[in-house]
Amino acid sequence: MSFLWKSSIGRKLVMSVTGICFILFLMFHMAMNLVSIFNPAAYNVICTILGANWYALIGTGVLAVGFFIHILYAFVLTIQNRKARGVERYAAGQKNPGYVTWASKNMFVLGIIVLGGLLIHLFNFWAKMQLVEVLGGHENSLGLHPTNGAALILHTFSNPIYVAVYLIWLTALWFHMAHGFWSAIQTIGWNNVIWMNRIKCVSTILATVICLGFAAVVVFYFAASIGCGGFCGI
């Protein structure tokens, strides 16, 4: 097991596996959020199922540990690369400019933005939903029931500042995933030239679908808040 911490390849492998797991989670989360557009009541049922139930709490704990490990290894690898390559660390990438190269140069910065957005997201939603239930509350600081996710989404994205913040966050997330997914596949061992070009294409499509799905929810509820004065009876 020391290989996964002491070896550079081992650390990259851990980052790749945890990164792919988070992408799978984001796919599920995005699909779940889209339900709120078409059927808010059904979305609230999902929120009830994924509230303070034991399986949801275990899942949350696993995600938290995995994300912490991903961030920790990102810091370690970044420091390691800077020490090893110094100012020449991006020399190879300059020979092949493009959006992926830009993303690879700035993965750490993009990761910091993604982390910041996640903390805001946890404050806006997790702290007002699952955490409230865990603490035994029946309503959050907004006076909403913790399983009334649709109303919470409407309240959050009635604020144009949060709309802007989330769209910036999703843009950073797109770059992070578009590069991160194919890079993770390559680290795991699937680095055939022909297939890597296809995987890069899949990576771009996957990141686009996920981020557009989340963005659609943000924009829809912002438009709904304008159209109904911030209250749509949800």
mmCIF file of N, CA and C in Angstrom, residues 95-176:
data_model
loop_
_atom_site.group_PDB
_atom_site.id
_atom_site.type_symbol
_atom_site.label_atom_id
_atom_site.label_comp_id
_atom_site.label_asym_id
_atom_site.label_seq_id
_atom_site.Cartn_x
_atom_site.Cartn_y
_atom_site.Cartn_z
ATOM 1 N N LYS A 95 4.826 22.872 -26.952
ATOM 2 C CA LYS A 95 4.961 22.387 -28.316
ATOM 3 C C LYS A 95 3.617 21.983 -28.909
ATOM 4 N N ASN A 96 2.610 21.850 -28.074
ATOM 5 C CA ASN A 96 1.307 21.396 -28.549
ATOM 6 C C ASN A 96 0.212 22.229 -27.909
ATOM 7 N N PRO A 97 0.095 23.507 -28.289
ATOM 8 C CA PRO A 97 -0.873 24.389 -27.661
ATOM 9 C C PRO A 97 -2.299 23.968 -27.951
ATOM 10 N N GLY A 98 -3.225 24.416 -27.115
ATOM 11 C CA GLY A 98 -4.636 24.082 -27.283
ATOM 12 C C GLY A 98 -5.311 24.098 -25.944
ATOM 13 N N TYR A 99 -6.629 23.891 -25.950
ATOM 14 C CA TYR A 99 -7.353 24.027 -24.689
ATOM 15 C C TYR A 99 -6.969 22.964 -23.687
ATOM 16 N N VAL A 100 -6.655 21.737 -24.186
ATOM 17 C CA VAL A 100 -6.273 20.683 -23.257
ATOM 18 C C VAL A 100 -4.941 21.031 -22.617
ATOM 19 N N THR A 101 -3.999 21.554 -23.417
ATOM 20 C CA THR A 101 -2.710 21.956 -22.886
ATOM 21 C C THR A 101 -2.878 23.059 -21.852
ATOM 22 N N TRP A 102 -3.736 24.021 -22.141
ATOM 23 C CA TRP A 102 -3.998 25.083 -21.175
ATOM 24 C C TRP A 102 -4.559 24.492 -19.888
ATOM 25 N N ALA A 103 -5.490 23.555 -20.021
ATOM 26 C CA ALA A 103 -6.092 22.939 -18.837
ATOM 27 C C ALA A 103 -5.045 22.164 -18.046
ATOM 28 N N SER A 104 -4.153 21.445 -18.766
ATOM 29 C CA SER A 104 -3.130 20.668 -18.065
ATOM 30 C C SER A 104 -2.168 21.576 -17.312
ATOM 31 N N LYS A 105 -1.907 22.759 -17.868
ATOM 32 C CA LYS A 105 -1.033 23.715 -17.196
ATOM 33 C C LYS A 105 -1.674 24.274 -15.925
ATOM 34 N N ASN A 106 -2.993 24.338 -15.940
ATOM 35 C CA ASN A 106 -3.701 25.038 -14.860
ATOM 36 C C ASN A 106 -4.632 24.132 -14.054
ATOM 37 N N MET A 107 -4.358 22.831 -14.063
ATOM 38 C CA MET A 107 -5.228 21.906 -13.354
ATOM 39 C C MET A 107 -5.304 22.215 -11.859
ATOM 40 N N PHE A 108 -4.176 22.626 -11.282
ATOM 41 C CA PHE A 108 -4.172 22.913 -9.850
ATOM 42 C C PHE A 108 -5.025 24.144 -9.545
ATOM 43 N N VAL A 109 -4.865 25.191 -10.348
ATOM 44 C CA VAL A 109 -5.659 26.413 -10.158
ATOM 45 C C VAL A 109 -7.139 26.116 -10.394
ATOM 46 N N LEU A 110 -7.423 25.354 -11.452
ATOM 47 C CA LEU A 110 -8.807 24.968 -11.716
ATOM 48 C C LEU A 110 -9.362 24.171 -10.540
ATOM 49 N N GLY A 111 -8.523 23.309 -9.986
ATOM 50 C CA GLY A 111 -8.945 22.512 -8.834
ATOM 51 C C GLY A 111 -9.280 23.371 -7.634
ATOM 52 N N ILE A 112 -8.512 24.440 -7.418
ATOM 53 C CA ILE A 112 -8.782 25.357 -6.310
ATOM 54 C C ILE A 112 -10.139 26.039 -6.520
ATOM 55 N N ILE A 113 -10.419 26.452 -7.765
ATOM 56 C CA ILE A 113 -11.712 27.082 -8.060
ATOM 57 C C ILE A 113 -12.848 26.092 -7.836
ATOM 58 N N VAL A 114 -12.637 24.849 -8.294
ATOM 59 C CA VAL A 114 -13.650 23.801 -8.098
ATOM 60 C C VAL A 114 -13.881 23.565 -6.610
ATOM 61 N N LEU A 115 -12.808 23.538 -5.830
ATOM 62 C CA LEU A 115 -12.932 23.352 -4.377
ATOM 63 C C LEU A 115 -13.703 24.502 -3.747
ATOM 64 N N GLY A 116 -13.382 25.732 -4.155
ATOM 65 C CA GLY A 116 -14.110 26.891 -3.629
ATOM 66 C C GLY A 116 -15.586 26.825 -3.946
ATOM 67 N N GLY A 117 -15.901 26.438 -5.191
ATOM 68 C CA GLY A 117 -17.302 26.295 -5.576
ATOM 69 C C GLY A 117 -18.002 25.206 -4.794
ATOM 70 N N LEU A 118 -17.269 24.128 -4.515
ATOM 71 C CA LEU A 118 -17.850 23.031 -3.736
ATOM 72 C C LEU A 118 -18.202 23.490 -2.329
ATOM 73 N N LEU A 119 -17.321 24.268 -1.709
ATOM 74 C CA LEU A 119 -17.586 24.759 -0.361
ATOM 75 C C LEU A 119 -18.830 25.652 -0.342
ATOM 76 N N ILE A 120 -18.974 26.493 -1.370
ATOM 77 C CA ILE A 120 -20.175 27.329 -1.477
ATOM 78 C C ILE A 120 -21.412 26.456 -1.659
ATOM 79 N N HIS A 121 -21.264 25.416 -2.478
ATOM 80 C CA HIS A 121 -22.384 24.508 -2.738
ATOM 81 C C HIS A 121 -22.797 23.773 -1.466
ATOM 82 N N LEU A 122 -21.824 23.331 -0.697
ATOM 83 C CA LEU A 122 -22.127 22.655 0.568
ATOM 84 C C LEU A 122 -22.850 23.596 1.526
ATOM 85 N N PHE A 123 -22.431 24.850 1.547
ATOM 86 C CA PHE A 123 -23.083 25.836 2.407
ATOM 87 C C PHE A 123 -24.527 26.085 1.964
ATOM 88 N N ASN A 124 -24.740 26.176 0.658
ATOM 89 C CA ASN A 124 -26.069 26.495 0.141
ATOM 90 C C ASN A 124 -27.047 25.325 0.202
ATOM 91 N N PHE A 125 -26.539 24.107 0.082
ATOM 92 C CA PHE A 125 -27.453 22.971 -0.022
ATOM 93 C C PHE A 125 -27.244 21.904 1.058
ATOM 94 N N TRP A 126 -26.060 21.313 1.125
ATOM 95 C CA TRP A 126 -25.874 20.228 2.092
ATOM 96 C C TRP A 126 -26.143 20.699 3.520
ATOM 97 N N ALA A 127 -25.641 21.886 3.874
ATOM 98 C CA ALA A 127 -25.815 22.390 5.245
ATOM 99 C C ALA A 127 -27.263 22.713 5.557
ATOM 100 N N LYS A 128 -28.073 22.933 4.524
ATOM 101 C CA LYS A 128 -29.483 23.269 4.724
ATOM 102 C C LYS A 128 -30.405 22.086 4.465
ATOM 103 N N MET A 129 -29.799 20.933 4.132
ATOM 104 C CA MET A 129 -30.620 19.756 3.851
ATOM 105 C C MET A 129 -30.186 18.584 4.734
ATOM 106 N N GLN A 130 -29.225 17.801 4.279
ATOM 107 C CA GLN A 130 -28.843 16.606 5.025
ATOM 108 C C GLN A 130 -28.325 16.928 6.420
ATOM 109 N N LEU A 131 -27.504 17.972 6.547
ATOM 110 C CA LEU A 131 -26.961 18.321 7.858
ATOM 111 C C LEU A 131 -28.063 18.694 8.845
ATOM 112 N N VAL A 132 -29.081 19.427 8.368
ATOM 113 C CA VAL A 132 -30.210 19.796 9.235
ATOM 114 C C VAL A 132 -30.904 18.546 9.758
ATOM 115 N N GLU A 133 -31.093 17.559 8.863
ATOM 116 C CA GLU A 133 -31.737 16.310 9.276
ATOM 117 C C GLU A 133 -30.879 15.548 10.275
ATOM 118 N N VAL A 134 -29.581 15.509 10.024
ATOM 119 C CA VAL A 134 -28.671 14.809 10.933
ATOM 120 C C VAL A 134 -28.740 15.406 12.334
ATOM 121 N N LEU A 135 -28.875 16.726 12.392
ATOM 122 C CA LEU A 135 -28.948 17.422 13.680
ATOM 123 C C LEU A 135 -30.345 17.381 14.294
ATOM 124 N N GLY A 136 -31.273 16.726 13.602
ATOM 125 C CA GLY A 136 -32.615 16.549 14.146
ATOM 126 C C GLY A 136 -33.578 17.686 13.872
ATOM 127 N N GLY A 137 -33.203 18.591 12.979
ATOM 128 C CA GLY A 137 -34.076 19.720 12.677
ATOM 129 C C GLY A 137 -35.159 19.370 11.674
ATOM 130 N N HIS A 138 -36.248 20.143 11.702
ATOM 131 C CA HIS A 138 -37.357 19.930 10.770
ATOM 132 C C HIS A 138 -37.516 21.080 9.786
ATOM 133 N N GLU A 139 -36.694 22.093 9.959
ATOM 134 C CA GLU A 139 -36.634 23.153 8.972
ATOM 135 C C GLU A 139 -35.255 23.812 9.052
ATOM 136 N N ASN A 140 -34.813 24.373 7.909
ATOM 137 C CA ASN A 140 -33.495 25.000 7.890
ATOM 138 C C ASN A 140 -33.585 26.484 8.217
ATOM 139 N N SER A 141 -32.485 27.187 8.042
ATOM 140 C CA SER A 141 -32.431 28.607 8.397
ATOM 141 C C SER A 141 -33.351 29.468 7.546
ATOM 142 N N LEU A 142 -33.821 28.929 6.429
ATOM 143 C CA LEU A 142 -34.732 29.666 5.544
ATOM 144 C C LEU A 142 -36.192 29.364 5.855
ATOM 145 N N GLY A 143 -36.415 28.495 6.829
ATOM 146 C CA GLY A 143 -37.782 28.113 7.182
ATOM 147 C C GLY A 143 -38.340 27.044 6.272
ATOM 148 N N LEU A 144 -37.479 26.391 5.485
ATOM 149 C CA LEU A 144 -37.903 25.331 4.573
ATOM 150 C C LEU A 144 -37.627 23.969 5.188
ATOM 151 N N HIS A 145 -38.455 22.995 4.836
ATOM 152 C CA HIS A 145 -38.180 21.631 5.266
ATOM 153 C C HIS A 145 -36.915 21.160 4.554
ATOM 154 N N PRO A 146 -36.023 20.448 5.232
ATOM 155 C CA PRO A 146 -34.743 20.054 4.620
ATOM 156 C C PRO A 146 -34.864 19.171 3.384
ATOM 157 N N THR A 147 -36.023 18.556 3.164
ATOM 158 C CA THR A 147 -36.195 17.741 1.960
ATOM 159 C C THR A 147 -36.848 18.515 0.823
ATOM 160 N N ASN A 148 -37.160 19.788 1.059
ATOM 161 C CA ASN A 148 -37.771 20.608 0.012
ATOM 162 C C ASN A 148 -36.664 21.225 -0.849
ATOM 163 N N GLY A 149 -35.991 20.350 -1.597
ATOM 164 C CA GLY A 149 -34.861 20.783 -2.394
ATOM 165 C C GLY A 149 -35.225 21.739 -3.511
ATOM 166 N N ALA A 150 -36.386 21.541 -4.119
ATOM 167 C CA ALA A 150 -36.793 22.396 -5.238
ATOM 168 C C ALA A 150 -36.941 23.850 -4.790
ATOM 169 N N ALA A 151 -37.554 24.064 -3.622
ATOM 170 C CA ALA A 151 -37.716 25.426 -3.110
ATOM 171 C C ALA A 151 -36.367 26.037 -2.754
ATOM 172 N N LEU A 152 -35.455 25.201 -2.264
ATOM 173 C CA LEU A 152 -34.127 25.689 -1.908
ATOM 174 C C LEU A 152 -33.350 26.100 -3.154
ATOM 175 N N ILE A 153 -33.483 25.319 -4.217
ATOM 176 C CA ILE A 153 -32.831 25.677 -5.480
ATOM 177 C C ILE A 153 -33.373 27.001 -5.995
ATOM 178 N N LEU A 154 -34.699 27.158 -5.938
ATOM 179 C CA LEU A 154 -35.325 28.396 -6.401
ATOM 180 C C LEU A 154 -34.832 29.585 -5.594
ATOM 181 N N HIS A 155 -34.762 29.420 -4.279
ATOM 182 C CA HIS A 155 -34.296 30.505 -3.418
ATOM 183 C C HIS A 155 -32.844 30.875 -3.737
ATOM 184 N N THR A 156 -31.998 29.859 -3.888
ATOM 185 C CA THR A 156 -30.567 30.099 -4.119
ATOM 186 C C THR A 156 -30.328 30.823 -5.431
ATOM 187 N N PHE A 157 -30.986 30.363 -6.493
ATOM 188 C CA PHE A 157 -30.706 30.937 -7.806
ATOM 189 C C PHE A 157 -31.632 32.095 -8.179
ATOM 190 N N SER A 158 -32.373 32.580 -7.191
ATOM 191 C CA SER A 158 -33.054 33.864 -7.376
ATOM 192 C C SER A 158 -32.064 34.999 -7.133
ATOM 193 N N ASN A 159 -30.896 34.634 -6.599
ATOM 194 C CA ASN A 159 -29.828 35.601 -6.344
ATOM 195 C C ASN A 159 -28.864 35.603 -7.533
ATOM 196 N N PRO A 160 -28.799 36.677 -8.304
ATOM 197 C CA PRO A 160 -27.931 36.711 -9.493
ATOM 198 C C PRO A 160 -26.454 36.526 -9.181
ATOM 199 N N ILE A 161 -26.044 36.866 -7.957
ATOM 200 C CA ILE A 161 -24.640 36.678 -7.583
ATOM 201 C C ILE A 161 -24.308 35.191 -7.556
ATOM 202 N N TYR A 162 -25.193 34.408 -6.963
ATOM 203 C CA TYR A 162 -24.974 32.962 -6.935
ATOM 204 C C TYR A 162 -25.040 32.366 -8.332
ATOM 205 N N VAL A 163 -25.900 32.902 -9.171
ATOM 206 C CA VAL A 163 -25.986 32.433 -10.555
ATOM 207 C C VAL A 163 -24.634 32.614 -11.241
ATOM 208 N N ALA A 164 -24.053 33.802 -11.109
ATOM 209 C CA ALA A 164 -22.752 34.085 -11.717
ATOM 210 C C ALA A 164 -21.659 33.200 -11.139
ATOM 211 N N VAL A 165 -21.668 33.057 -9.806
ATOM 212 C CA VAL A 165 -20.653 32.239 -9.136
ATOM 213 C C VAL A 165 -20.730 30.791 -9.617
ATOM 214 N N TYR A 166 -21.933 30.245 -9.704
ATOM 215 C CA TYR A 166 -22.095 28.851 -10.126
ATOM 216 C C TYR A 166 -21.697 28.653 -11.582
ATOM 217 N N LEU A 167 -21.994 29.614 -12.440
ATOM 218 C CA LEU A 167 -21.621 29.474 -13.848
ATOM 219 C C LEU A 167 -20.108 29.544 -14.022
ATOM 220 N N ILE A 168 -19.446 30.388 -13.248
ATOM 221 C CA ILE A 168 -17.977 30.433 -13.273
ATOM 222 C C ILE A 168 -17.415 29.111 -12.758
ATOM 223 N N TRP A 169 -18.009 28.620 -11.672
ATOM 224 C CA TRP A 169 -17.588 27.338 -11.101
ATOM 225 C C TRP A 169 -17.729 26.212 -12.129
ATOM 226 N N LEU A 170 -18.848 26.177 -12.834
ATOM 227 C CA LEU A 170 -19.091 25.126 -13.820
ATOM 228 C C LEU A 170 -18.133 25.228 -14.997
ATOM 229 N N THR A 171 -17.735 26.443 -15.348
ATOM 230 C CA THR A 171 -16.753 26.614 -16.419
ATOM 231 C C THR A 171 -15.410 26.015 -16.011
ATOM 232 N N ALA A 172 -14.981 26.307 -14.780
ATOM 233 C CA ALA A 172 -13.733 25.731 -14.266
ATOM 234 C C ALA A 172 -13.842 24.211 -14.176
ATOM 235 N N LEU A 173 -14.997 23.736 -13.747
ATOM 236 C CA LEU A 173 -15.230 22.294 -13.628
ATOM 237 C C LEU A 173 -15.148 21.633 -14.995
ATOM 238 N N TRP A 174 -15.650 22.315 -16.031
ATOM 239 C CA TRP A 174 -15.599 21.763 -17.390
ATOM 240 C C TRP A 174 -14.153 21.547 -17.815
ATOM 241 N N PHE A 175 -13.324 22.559 -17.661
ATOM 242 C CA PHE A 175 -11.918 22.422 -18.038
ATOM 243 C C PHE A 175 -11.235 21.329 -17.219
ATOM 244 N N HIS A 176 -11.545 21.280 -15.931
ATOM 245 C CA HIS A 176 -10.926 20.299 -15.044
ATOM 246 C C HIS A 176 -11.307 18.882 -15.464
#
